[in-house]
CSV table of C-alpha atoms and ligand atoms in Angstrom, one decimal:
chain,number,residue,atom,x,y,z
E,1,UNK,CA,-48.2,-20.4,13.8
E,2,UNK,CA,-47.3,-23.8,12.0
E,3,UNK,CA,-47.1,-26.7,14.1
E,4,UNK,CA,-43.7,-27.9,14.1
E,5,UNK,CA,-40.8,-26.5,16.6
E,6,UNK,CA,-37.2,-27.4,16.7
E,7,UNK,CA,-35.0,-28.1,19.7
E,8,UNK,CA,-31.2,-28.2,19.9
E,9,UNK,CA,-28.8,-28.1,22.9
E,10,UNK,CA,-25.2,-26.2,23.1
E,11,UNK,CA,-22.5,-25.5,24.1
E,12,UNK,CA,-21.0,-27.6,27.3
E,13,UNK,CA,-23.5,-30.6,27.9
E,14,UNK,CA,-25.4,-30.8,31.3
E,15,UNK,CA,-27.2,-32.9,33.3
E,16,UNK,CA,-30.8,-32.3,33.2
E,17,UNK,CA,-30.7,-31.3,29.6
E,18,UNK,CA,-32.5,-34.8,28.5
E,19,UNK,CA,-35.1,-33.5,31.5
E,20,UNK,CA,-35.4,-30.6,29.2
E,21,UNK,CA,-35.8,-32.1,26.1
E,22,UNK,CA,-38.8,-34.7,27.6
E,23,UNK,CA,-40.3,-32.2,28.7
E,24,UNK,CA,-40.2,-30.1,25.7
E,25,UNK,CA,-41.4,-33.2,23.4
E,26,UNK,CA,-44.3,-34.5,25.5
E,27,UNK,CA,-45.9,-30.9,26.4
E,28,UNK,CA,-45.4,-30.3,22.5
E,29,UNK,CA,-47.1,-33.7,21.9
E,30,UNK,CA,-49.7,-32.5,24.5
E,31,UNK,CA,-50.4,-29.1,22.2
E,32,UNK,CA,-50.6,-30.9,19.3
E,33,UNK,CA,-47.3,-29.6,18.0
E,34,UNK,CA,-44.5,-32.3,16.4
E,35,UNK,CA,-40.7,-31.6,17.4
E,36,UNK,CA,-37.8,-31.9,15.2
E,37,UNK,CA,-34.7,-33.0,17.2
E,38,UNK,CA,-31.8,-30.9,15.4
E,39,UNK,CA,-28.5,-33.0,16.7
E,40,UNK,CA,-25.1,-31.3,17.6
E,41,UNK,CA,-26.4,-27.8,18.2
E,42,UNK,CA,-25.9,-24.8,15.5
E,43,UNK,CA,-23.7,-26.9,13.8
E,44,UNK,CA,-25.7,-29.6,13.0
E,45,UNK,CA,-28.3,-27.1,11.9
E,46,UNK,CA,-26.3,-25.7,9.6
E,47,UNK,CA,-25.9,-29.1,8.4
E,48,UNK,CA,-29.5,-29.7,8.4
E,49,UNK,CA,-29.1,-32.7,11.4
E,50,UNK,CA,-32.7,-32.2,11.8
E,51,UNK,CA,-35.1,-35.5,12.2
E,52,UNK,CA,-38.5,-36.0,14.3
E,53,UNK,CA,-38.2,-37.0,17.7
E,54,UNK,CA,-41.3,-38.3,19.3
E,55,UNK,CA,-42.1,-39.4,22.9
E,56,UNK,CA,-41.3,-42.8,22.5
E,57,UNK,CA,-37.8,-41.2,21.8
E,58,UNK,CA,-37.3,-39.7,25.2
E,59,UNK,CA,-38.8,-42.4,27.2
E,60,UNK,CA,-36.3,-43.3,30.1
E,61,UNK,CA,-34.1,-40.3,29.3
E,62,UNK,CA,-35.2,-38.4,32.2
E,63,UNK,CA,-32.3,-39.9,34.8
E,64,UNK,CA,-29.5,-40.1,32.0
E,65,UNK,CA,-26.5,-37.0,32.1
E,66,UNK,CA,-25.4,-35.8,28.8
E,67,UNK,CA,-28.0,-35.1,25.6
E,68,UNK,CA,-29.5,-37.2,23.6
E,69,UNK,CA,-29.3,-34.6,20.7
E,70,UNK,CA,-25.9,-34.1,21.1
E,71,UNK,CA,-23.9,-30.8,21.6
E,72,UNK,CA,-21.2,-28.5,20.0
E,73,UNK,CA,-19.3,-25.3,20.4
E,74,UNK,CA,-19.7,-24.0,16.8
E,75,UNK,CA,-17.6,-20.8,15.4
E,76,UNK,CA,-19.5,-21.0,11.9
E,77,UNK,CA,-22.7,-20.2,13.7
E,78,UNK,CA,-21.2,-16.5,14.7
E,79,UNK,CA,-20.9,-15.5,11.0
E,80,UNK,CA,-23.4,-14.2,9.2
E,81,UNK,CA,-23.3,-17.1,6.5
E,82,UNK,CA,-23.6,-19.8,9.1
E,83,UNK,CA,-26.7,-18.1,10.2
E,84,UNK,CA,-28.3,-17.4,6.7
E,85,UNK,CA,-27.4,-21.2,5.8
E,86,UNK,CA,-29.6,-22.4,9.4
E,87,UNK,CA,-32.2,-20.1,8.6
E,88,UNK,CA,-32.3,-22.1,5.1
E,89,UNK,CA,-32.4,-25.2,6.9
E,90,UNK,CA,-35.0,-23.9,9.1
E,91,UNK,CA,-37.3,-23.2,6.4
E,92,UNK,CA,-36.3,-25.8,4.6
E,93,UNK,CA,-38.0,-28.0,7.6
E,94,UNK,CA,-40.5,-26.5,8.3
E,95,UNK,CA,-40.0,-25.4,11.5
E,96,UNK,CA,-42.1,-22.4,13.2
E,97,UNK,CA,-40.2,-22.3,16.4
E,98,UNK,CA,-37.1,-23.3,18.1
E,99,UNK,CA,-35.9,-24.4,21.9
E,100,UNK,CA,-32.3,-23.9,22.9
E,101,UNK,CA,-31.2,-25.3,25.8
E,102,UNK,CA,-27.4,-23.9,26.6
E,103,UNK,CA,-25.7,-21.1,28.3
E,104,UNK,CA,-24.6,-17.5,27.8
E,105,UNK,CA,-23.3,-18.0,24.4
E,106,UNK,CA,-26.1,-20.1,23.1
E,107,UNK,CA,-28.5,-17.7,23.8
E,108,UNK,CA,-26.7,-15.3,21.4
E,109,UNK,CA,-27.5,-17.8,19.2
E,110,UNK,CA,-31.1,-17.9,20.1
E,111,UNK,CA,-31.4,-14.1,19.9
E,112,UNK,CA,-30.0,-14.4,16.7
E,113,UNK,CA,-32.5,-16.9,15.3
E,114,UNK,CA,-35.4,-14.7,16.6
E,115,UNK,CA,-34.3,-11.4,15.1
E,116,UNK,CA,-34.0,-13.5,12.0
E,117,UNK,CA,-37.9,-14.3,12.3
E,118,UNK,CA,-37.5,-17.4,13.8
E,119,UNK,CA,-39.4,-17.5,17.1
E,120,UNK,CA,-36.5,-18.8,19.8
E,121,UNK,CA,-37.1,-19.9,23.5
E,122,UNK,CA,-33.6,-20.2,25.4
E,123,UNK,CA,-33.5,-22.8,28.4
E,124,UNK,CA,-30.4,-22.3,30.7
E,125,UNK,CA,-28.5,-25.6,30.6
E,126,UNK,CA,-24.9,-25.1,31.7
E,127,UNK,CA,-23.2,-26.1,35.5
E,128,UNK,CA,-21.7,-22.7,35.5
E,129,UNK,CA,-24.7,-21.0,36.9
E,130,UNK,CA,-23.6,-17.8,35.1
E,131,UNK,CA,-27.0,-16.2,33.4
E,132,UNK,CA,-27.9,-13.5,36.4
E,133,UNK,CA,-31.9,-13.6,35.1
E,134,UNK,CA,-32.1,-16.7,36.6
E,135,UNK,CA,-31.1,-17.9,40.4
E,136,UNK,CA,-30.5,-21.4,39.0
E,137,UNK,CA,-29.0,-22.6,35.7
E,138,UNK,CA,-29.8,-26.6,35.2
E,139,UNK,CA,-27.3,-28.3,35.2
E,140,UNK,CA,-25.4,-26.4,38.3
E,141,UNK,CA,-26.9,-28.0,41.3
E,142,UNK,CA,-25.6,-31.3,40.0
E,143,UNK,CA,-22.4,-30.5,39.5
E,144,UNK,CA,-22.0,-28.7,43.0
E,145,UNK,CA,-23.1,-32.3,44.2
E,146,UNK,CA,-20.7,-34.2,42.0
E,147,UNK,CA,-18.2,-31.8,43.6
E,148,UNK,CA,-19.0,-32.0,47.2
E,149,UNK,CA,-19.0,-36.4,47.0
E,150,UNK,CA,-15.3,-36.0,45.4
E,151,UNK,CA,-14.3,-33.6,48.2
E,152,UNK,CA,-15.0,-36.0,50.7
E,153,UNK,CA,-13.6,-38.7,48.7
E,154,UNK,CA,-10.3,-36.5,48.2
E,155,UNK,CA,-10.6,-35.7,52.0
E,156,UNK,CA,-9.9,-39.2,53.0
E,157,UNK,CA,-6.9,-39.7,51.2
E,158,UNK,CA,-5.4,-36.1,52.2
E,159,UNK,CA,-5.8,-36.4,56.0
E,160,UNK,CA,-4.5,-39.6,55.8
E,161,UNK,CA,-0.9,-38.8,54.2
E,162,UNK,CA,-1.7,-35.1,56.6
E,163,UNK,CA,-1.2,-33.5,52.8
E,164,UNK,CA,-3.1,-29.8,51.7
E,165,UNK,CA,-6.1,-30.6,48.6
E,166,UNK,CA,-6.2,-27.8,46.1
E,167,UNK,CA,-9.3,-28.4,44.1
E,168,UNK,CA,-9.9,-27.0,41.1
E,169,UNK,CA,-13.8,-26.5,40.0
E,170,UNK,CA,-15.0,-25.1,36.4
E,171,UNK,CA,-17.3,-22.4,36.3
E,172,UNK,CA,-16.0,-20.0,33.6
E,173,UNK,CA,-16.2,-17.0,35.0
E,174,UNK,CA,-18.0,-17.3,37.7
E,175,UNK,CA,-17.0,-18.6,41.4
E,176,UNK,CA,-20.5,-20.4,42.2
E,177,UNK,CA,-19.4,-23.9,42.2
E,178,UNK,CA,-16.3,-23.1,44.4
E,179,UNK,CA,-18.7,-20.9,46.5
E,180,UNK,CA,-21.7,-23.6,46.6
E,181,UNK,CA,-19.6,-26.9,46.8
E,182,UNK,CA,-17.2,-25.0,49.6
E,183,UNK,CA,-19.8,-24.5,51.8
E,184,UNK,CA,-21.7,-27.6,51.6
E,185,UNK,CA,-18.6,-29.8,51.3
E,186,UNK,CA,-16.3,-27.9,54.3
E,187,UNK,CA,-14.2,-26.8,52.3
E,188,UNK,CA,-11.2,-24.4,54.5
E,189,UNK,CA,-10.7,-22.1,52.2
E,190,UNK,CA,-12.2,-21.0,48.4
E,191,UNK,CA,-10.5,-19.1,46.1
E,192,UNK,CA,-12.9,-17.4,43.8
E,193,UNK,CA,-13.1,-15.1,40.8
E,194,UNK,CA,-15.1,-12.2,42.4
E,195,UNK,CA,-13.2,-12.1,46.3
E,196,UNK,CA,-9.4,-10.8,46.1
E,197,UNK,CA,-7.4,-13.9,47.5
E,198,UNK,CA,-4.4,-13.6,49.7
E,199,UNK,CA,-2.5,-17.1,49.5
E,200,UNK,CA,0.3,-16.3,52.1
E,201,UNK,CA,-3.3,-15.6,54.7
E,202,UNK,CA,-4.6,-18.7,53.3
E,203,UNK,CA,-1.2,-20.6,53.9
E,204,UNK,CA,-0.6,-19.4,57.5
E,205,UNK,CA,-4.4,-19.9,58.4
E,206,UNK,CA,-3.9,-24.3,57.4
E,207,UNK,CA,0.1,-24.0,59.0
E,208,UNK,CA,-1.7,-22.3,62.3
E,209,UNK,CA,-4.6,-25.3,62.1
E,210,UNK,CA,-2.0,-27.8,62.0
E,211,UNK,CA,-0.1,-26.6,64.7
E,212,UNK,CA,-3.1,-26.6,66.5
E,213,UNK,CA,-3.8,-30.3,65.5
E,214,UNK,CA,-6.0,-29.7,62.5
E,215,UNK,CA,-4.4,-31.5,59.8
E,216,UNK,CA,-7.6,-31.2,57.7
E,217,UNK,CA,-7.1,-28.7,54.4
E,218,UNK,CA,-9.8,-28.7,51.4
E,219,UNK,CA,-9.3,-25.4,49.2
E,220,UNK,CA,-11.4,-25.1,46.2
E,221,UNK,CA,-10.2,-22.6,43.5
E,222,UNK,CA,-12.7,-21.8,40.6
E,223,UNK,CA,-11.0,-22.0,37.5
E,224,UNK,CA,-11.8,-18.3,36.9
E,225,UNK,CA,-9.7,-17.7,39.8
E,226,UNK,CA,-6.4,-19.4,38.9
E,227,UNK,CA,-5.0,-22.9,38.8
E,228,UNK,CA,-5.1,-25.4,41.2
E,229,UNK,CA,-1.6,-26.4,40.1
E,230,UNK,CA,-0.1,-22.9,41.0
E,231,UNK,CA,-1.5,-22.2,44.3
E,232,UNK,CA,-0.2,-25.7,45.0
E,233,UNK,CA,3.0,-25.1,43.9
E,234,UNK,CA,2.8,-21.8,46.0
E,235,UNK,CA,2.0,-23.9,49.1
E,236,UNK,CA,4.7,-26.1,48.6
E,237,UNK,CA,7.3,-23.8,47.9
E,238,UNK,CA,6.8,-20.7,50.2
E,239,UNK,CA,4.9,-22.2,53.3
E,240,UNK,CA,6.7,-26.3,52.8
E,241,UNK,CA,2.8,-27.5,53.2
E,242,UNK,CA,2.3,-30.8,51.1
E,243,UNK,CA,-0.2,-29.5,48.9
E,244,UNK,CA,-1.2,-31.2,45.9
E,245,UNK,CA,-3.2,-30.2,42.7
E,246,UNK,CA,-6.5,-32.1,41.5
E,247,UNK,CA,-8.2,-30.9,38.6
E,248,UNK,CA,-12.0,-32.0,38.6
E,249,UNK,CA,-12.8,-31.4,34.9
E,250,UNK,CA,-15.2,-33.3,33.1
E,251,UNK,CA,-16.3,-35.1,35.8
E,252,UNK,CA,-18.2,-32.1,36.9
E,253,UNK,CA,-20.2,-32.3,34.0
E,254,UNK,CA,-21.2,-35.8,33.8
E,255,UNK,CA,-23.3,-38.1,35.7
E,256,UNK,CA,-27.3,-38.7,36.6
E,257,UNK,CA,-28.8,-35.5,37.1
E,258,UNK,CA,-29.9,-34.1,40.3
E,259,UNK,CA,-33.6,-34.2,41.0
E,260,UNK,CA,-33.9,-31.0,41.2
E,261,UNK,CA,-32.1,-30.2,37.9
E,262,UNK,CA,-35.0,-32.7,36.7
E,263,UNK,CA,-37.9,-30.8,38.0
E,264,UNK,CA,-35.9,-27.8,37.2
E,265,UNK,CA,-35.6,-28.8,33.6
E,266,UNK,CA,-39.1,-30.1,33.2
E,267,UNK,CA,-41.4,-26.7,34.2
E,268,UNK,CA,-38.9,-25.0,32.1
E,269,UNK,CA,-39.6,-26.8,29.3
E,270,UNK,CA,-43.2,-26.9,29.9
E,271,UNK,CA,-43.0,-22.9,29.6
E,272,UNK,CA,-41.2,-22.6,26.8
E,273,UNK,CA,-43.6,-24.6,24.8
E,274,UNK,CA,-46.3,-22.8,26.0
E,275,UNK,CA,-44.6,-19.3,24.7
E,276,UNK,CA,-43.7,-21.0,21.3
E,277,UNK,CA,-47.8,-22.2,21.2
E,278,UNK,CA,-48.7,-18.5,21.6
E,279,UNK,CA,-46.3,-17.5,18.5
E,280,UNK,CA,-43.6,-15.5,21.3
E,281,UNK,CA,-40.1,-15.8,20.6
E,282,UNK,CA,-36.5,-14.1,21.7
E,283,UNK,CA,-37.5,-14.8,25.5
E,284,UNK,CA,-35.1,-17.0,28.0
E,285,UNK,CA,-36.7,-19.0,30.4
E,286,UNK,CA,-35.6,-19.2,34.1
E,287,UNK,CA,-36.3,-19.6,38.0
E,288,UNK,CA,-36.4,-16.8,40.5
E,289,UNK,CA,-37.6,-17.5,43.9
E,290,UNK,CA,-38.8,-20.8,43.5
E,291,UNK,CA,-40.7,-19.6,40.3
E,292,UNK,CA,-41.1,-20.1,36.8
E,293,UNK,CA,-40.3,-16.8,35.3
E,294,UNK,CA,-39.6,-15.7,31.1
E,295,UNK,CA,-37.9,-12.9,30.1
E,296,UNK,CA,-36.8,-11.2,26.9
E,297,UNK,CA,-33.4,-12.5,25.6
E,298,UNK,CA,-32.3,-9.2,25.5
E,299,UNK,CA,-32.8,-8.0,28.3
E,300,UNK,CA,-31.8,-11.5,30.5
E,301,UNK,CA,-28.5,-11.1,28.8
E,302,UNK,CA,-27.8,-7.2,29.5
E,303,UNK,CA,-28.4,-8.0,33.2
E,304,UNK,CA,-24.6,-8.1,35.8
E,305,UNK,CA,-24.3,-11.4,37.5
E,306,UNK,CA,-24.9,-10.7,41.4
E,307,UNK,CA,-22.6,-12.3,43.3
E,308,UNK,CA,-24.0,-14.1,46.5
E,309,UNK,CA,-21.8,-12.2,49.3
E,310,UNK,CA,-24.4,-13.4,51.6
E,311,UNK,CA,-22.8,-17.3,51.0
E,312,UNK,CA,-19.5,-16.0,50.9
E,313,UNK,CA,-20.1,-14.2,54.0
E,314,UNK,CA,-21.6,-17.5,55.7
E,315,UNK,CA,-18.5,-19.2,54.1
E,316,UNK,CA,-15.9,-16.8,55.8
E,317,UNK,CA,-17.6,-17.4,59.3
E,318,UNK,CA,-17.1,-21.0,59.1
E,319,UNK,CA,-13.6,-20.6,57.3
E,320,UNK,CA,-12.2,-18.1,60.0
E,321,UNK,CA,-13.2,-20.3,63.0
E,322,UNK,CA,-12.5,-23.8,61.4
E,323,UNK,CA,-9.7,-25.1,63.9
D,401,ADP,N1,-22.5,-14.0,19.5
D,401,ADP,C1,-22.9,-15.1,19.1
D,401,ADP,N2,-23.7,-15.2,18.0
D,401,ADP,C2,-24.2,-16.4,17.5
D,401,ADP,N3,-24.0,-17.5,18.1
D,401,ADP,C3,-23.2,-17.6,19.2
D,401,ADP,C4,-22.7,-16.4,19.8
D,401,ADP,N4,-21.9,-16.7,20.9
D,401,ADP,C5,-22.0,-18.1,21.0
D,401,ADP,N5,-22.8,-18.6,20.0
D,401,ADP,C6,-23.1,-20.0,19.7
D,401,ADP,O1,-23.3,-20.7,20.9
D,401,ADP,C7,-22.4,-21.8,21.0
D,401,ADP,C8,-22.2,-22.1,22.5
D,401,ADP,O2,-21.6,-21.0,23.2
D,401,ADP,P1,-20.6,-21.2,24.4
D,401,ADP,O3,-20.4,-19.9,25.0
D,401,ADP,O4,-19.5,-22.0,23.9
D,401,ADP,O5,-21.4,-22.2,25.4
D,401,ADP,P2,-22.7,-21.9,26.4
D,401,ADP,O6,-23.8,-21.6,25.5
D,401,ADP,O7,-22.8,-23.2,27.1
D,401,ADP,O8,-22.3,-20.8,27.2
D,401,ADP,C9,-21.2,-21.2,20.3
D,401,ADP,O9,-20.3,-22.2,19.9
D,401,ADP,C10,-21.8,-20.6,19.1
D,401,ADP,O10,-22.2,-21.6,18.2
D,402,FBP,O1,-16.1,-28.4,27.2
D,402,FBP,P1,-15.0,-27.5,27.0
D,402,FBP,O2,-15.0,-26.9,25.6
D,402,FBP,O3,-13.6,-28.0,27.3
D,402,FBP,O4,-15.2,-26.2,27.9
D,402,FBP,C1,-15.0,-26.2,29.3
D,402,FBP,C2,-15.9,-25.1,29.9
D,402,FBP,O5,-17.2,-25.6,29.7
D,402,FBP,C3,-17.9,-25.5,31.0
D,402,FBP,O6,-17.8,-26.8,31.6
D,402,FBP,C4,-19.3,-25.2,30.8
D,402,FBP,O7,-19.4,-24.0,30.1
D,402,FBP,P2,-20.7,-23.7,29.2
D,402,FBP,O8,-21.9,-24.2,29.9
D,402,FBP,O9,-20.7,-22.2,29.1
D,402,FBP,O10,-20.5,-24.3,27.9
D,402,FBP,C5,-17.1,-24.5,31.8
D,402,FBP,O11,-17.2,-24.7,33.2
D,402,FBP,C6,-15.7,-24.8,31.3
D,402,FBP,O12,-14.9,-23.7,31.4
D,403,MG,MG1,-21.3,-20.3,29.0
């Protein structure tokens, strides 16, 4: 094993992935390997974006949202040329072994890299919490944070003009954010991807509320689920409520990390460089119960999301007897 390892991020950017990245370079520094920082993802190894980044580099990075190396959604890296030309660049750099900090897609990538020869450790960096090996992407517990503080926020302003907030949360596919941020913001209602929804239940639930003097409505809908903008439109048409539409977006994604997306971020990265120092490749590194765990890329990414009906369940207690 040659002493030189690569590390990219992709895909959507999250907090904590400069936590990842830290930890990656100093525990690499610690093991007497040298890190090649390759910016913009697959694409900019394809385009051979690849320069040293030492622990000077990542000093102070540790609290800042975003990545340093930059990030990308990249189509070329898919095809079969894309990949031959980053293996090329690969080689080309030296490098023995590779970090990839991203979600569900970018671990494709990462199995790709490591049936190509290229030992590949995949770190779960994206707020969607939607890898089911692992109980906690990084990235995901700040963004169910960001969401809660602009509930409240969004709160104020609704029970002041006595008006219904839809809020919509990202998540892709899956309803975790919604389900998360519901329950730790109050949220009345959530409206997510993996519960059927009944709007006109949801609508006579906040009119019954009101009459009873409640005036307070939060519902979050995960993107997965639906727009904000047409349930809103819903409300306001079939049930006259004066419902209004926000869109979170980007937002979500931005902003300090948490600390645990920090800690989260820097034992993951510890492990990964202690698989790359043994020569192992094509695993994903993750958290179950509390604890470091790796597993092999192909079989983390076979595995069914479980949905937490246990939170939903808590959720729907607290939803049906909200007055
Ligand atoms: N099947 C695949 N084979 C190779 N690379 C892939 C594959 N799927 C996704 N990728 C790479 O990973 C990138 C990020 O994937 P994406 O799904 O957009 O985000 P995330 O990794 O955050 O889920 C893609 O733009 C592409 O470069
Ligand atoms: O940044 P883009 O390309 O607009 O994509 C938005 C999507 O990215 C996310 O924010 C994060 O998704 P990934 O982590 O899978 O990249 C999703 O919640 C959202 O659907
Ligand atoms: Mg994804």
């Amino acid at each position: 094993m040659k002493k030189r390892i690569g590390i990219l991020t992709s895909g959507g950017d999250t907090p904590g992935m400069n936590a990842g990245i830290r930890s990656v370079v100093m525990a690499a520094d610690a093991a007497g390997f040298s890190v090649m920082g390759i910016t913009k993802g697959y694409a900019g190894l394809i385009e051979g974006r690849v320069d040293r980044i030492k622990t000077e580099d990542v000093a102070g990075i540790v609290e800042k949202g975003g990545t340093i190396l930059k990030t990308a959604r990249c189509e070329e890296f898919k095809t079969q040329e894309g990949q031959q030309k980053a293996l090329q660049v690969i080689k080309a750099f030296d490098i023995s072994g590779v970090v990839v900090i991203g979600g569900d897609g970018s671990f494709q990538g990462a199995k790709v890299l490591s049936h190509l020869g290229v030992p590949t450790i995949g770190i779960p960096g994206t707020i969607d919490n939607d890898l089911a090996y692992t109980d906690f992407t990084i990235g995901f517990d700040t963004a169910v944070n960001g969401v809660v503080g602009e509930m409240s926020r969004i709160r104020d302003t609704m029970n002041s003009h006595e008006r219904v907030g839809v809020i919509e949360v990202m998540g892709n596919k899956c309803g975790d954010i919604a389900l998360y941020a519901g329950i730790a913001g109050g949220a009345e209602h959530i409206i997510i991807p993996e519960v059927e929804f009944d709007i006109d239940y949801i609508c006579d639930k906040i009119i019954g509320n009101r009459i009873k003097g409640n005036m307070t409505s939060i519902v979050l809908i995960a993107e997965g689920a639906g727009k904000g903008e047409a349930v809103a439109n819903y409300m306001r048409a079939k049930a006259k409520l004066d419902a209004k539409a926000i869109v979170l977006g980007y937002i979500q994604r931005g902003g300090t990390p948490s600390a645990a997306d920090r800690l989260r971020a820097t034992s993951m990265g510890m492990r990964a460089v202690q698989l790359l120092e043994k020569g192992i490749g094509n695993r994903v590194v993750g958290i179950r119960d509390n604890k470091i765990i790796d597993e092999d890329i192909d079989e983390a990414l076979s595995k069914e999301l479980i949905f937490r009906k246990d939170l939903y369940d808590e959720f729907k207690i607290m939803s049906e007897n909200m007055q």
